[in-house]
Coordinates of C-alpha atoms in Angstrom, one line a residue:
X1 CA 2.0 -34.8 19.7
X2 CA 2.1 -37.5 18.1
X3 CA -1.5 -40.4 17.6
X4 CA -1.4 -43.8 17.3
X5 CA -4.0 -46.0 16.3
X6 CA -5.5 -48.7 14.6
X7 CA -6.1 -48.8 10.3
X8 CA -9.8 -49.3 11.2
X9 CA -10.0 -46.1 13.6
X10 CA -8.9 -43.5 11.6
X11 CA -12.1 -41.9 10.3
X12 CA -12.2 -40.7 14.5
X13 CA -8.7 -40.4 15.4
X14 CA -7.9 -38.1 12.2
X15 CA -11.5 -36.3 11.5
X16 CA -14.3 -36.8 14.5
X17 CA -11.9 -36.4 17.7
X18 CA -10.1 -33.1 15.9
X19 CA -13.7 -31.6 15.1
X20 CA -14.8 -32.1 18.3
X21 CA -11.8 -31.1 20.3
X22 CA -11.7 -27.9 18.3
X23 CA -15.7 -27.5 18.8
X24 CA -14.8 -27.3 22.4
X25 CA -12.0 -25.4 22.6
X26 CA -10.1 -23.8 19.7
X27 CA -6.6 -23.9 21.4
X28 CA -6.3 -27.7 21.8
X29 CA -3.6 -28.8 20.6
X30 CA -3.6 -31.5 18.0
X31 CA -1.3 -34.4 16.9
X32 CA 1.7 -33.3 14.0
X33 CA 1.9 -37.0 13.2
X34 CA -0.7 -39.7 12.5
X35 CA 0.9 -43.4 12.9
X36 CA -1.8 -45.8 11.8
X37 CA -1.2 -49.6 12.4
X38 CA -2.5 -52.7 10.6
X39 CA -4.4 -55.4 11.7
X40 CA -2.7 -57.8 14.0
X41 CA -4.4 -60.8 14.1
X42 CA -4.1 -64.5 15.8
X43 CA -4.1 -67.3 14.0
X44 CA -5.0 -65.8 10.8
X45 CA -8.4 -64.3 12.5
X46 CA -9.3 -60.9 14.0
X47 CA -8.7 -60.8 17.8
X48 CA -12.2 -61.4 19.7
X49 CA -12.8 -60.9 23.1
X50 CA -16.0 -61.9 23.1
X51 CA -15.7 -65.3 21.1
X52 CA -12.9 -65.7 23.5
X53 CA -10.1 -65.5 20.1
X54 CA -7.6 -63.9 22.4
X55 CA -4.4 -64.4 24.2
X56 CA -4.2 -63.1 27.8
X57 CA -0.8 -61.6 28.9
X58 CA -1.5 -63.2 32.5
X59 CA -1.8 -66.3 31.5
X60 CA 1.2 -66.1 28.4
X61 CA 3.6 -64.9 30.9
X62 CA 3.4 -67.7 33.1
X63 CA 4.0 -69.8 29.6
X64 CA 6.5 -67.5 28.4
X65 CA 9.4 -64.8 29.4
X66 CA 8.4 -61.1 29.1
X67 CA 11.6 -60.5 27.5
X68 CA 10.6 -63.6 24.5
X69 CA 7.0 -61.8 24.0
X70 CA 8.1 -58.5 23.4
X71 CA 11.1 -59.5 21.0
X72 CA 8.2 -61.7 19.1
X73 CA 5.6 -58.4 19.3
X74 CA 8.1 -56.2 17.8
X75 CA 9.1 -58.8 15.2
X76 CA 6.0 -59.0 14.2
X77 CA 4.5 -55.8 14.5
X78 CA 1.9 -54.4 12.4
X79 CA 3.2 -51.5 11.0
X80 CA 2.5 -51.6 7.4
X81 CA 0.7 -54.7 7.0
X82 CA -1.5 -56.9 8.5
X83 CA 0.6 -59.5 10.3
X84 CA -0.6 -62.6 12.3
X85 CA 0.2 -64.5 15.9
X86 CA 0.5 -67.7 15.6
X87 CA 1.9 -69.8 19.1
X88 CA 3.7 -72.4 17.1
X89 CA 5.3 -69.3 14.9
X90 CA 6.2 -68.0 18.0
X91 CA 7.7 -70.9 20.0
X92 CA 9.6 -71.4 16.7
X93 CA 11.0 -68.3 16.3
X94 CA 12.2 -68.0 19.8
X95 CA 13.7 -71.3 19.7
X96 CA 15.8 -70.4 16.2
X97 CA 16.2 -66.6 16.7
X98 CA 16.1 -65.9 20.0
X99 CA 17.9 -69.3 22.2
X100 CA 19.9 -70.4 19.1
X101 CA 21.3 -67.5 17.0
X102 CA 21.4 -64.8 19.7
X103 CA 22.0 -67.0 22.6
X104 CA 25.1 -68.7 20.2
X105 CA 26.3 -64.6 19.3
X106 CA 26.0 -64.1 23.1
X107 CA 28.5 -67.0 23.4
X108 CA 30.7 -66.0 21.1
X109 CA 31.0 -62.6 22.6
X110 CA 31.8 -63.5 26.0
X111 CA 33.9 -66.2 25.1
X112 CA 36.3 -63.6 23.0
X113 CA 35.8 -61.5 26.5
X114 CA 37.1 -63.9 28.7
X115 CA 39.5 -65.3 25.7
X116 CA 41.1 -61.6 24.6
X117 CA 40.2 -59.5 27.3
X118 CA 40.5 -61.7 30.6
X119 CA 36.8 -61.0 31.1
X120 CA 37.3 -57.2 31.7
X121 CA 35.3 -55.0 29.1
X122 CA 38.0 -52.9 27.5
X123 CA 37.6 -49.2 27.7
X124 CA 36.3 -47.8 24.2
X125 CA 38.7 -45.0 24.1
X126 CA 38.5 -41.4 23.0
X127 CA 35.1 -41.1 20.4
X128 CA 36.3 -38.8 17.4
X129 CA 35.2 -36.2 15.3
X130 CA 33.6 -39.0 12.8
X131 CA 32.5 -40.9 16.0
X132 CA 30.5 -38.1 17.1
X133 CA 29.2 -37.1 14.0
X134 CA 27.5 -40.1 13.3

């Protein structure tokens, strides 16, 4: 079992919810591994429901592919440090990274397809010892 959670939850996720689970039965089960995230925040400011300090994923995804927000979300992920959302960061980044650099590799590739290959994806061949090692 693994238990993810947030930097500022982990008094409950690592002490309270274990003391209490084990309170009420001594044969749960708990997590092996603790993964603790930092803070992500949006434009340099704690997410906030309540002041309204959010983004919505309804109304992003009508601005926005799925596939772009989740390459941004992982890009910038939390893990290790607090890391921030910014709109104009993103639109940026999936302008350069995204539709220029990776759309331009994309290119590239099936243009040496079609070029080299006639558009067939050649068969990889037999994997060997090293192949399967790694």
């Amino acid at each position: 079992i693994v238990q993810f959670f947030g930097c500022d939850n982990g008094y409950f996720y690592i002490v309270f919810f274990p003391a209490l689970f084990w309170a009420y039965d001594s044969n749960v089960i708990l997590p092996k591994v603790f993964v603790n995230n930092e803070f992500y925040l949006l434009e340099a400011e704690k997410f906030s429901t309540s002041r309204g300090h959010a983004v919505w994923g309804i109304d992003f995804l009508q601005q926005f592919s799925a596939d772009a927000a989740r390459f941004y979300l992982a890009y910038t992920r939390p893990e290790n440090q607090q890391t921030n959302f910014s709109q104009s960061e993103f639109e940026r980044t999936i302008q350069h990274d995204l539709e220029g650099q990776w759309n331009s590799w994309l290119q590239e590739v099936n243009s040496r397809l079609i070029n080299e290959y006639g558009g067939i994806i050649p068969e990889p061949g037999a994997w060997t010892d090293n192949h399967r090692n790694f």
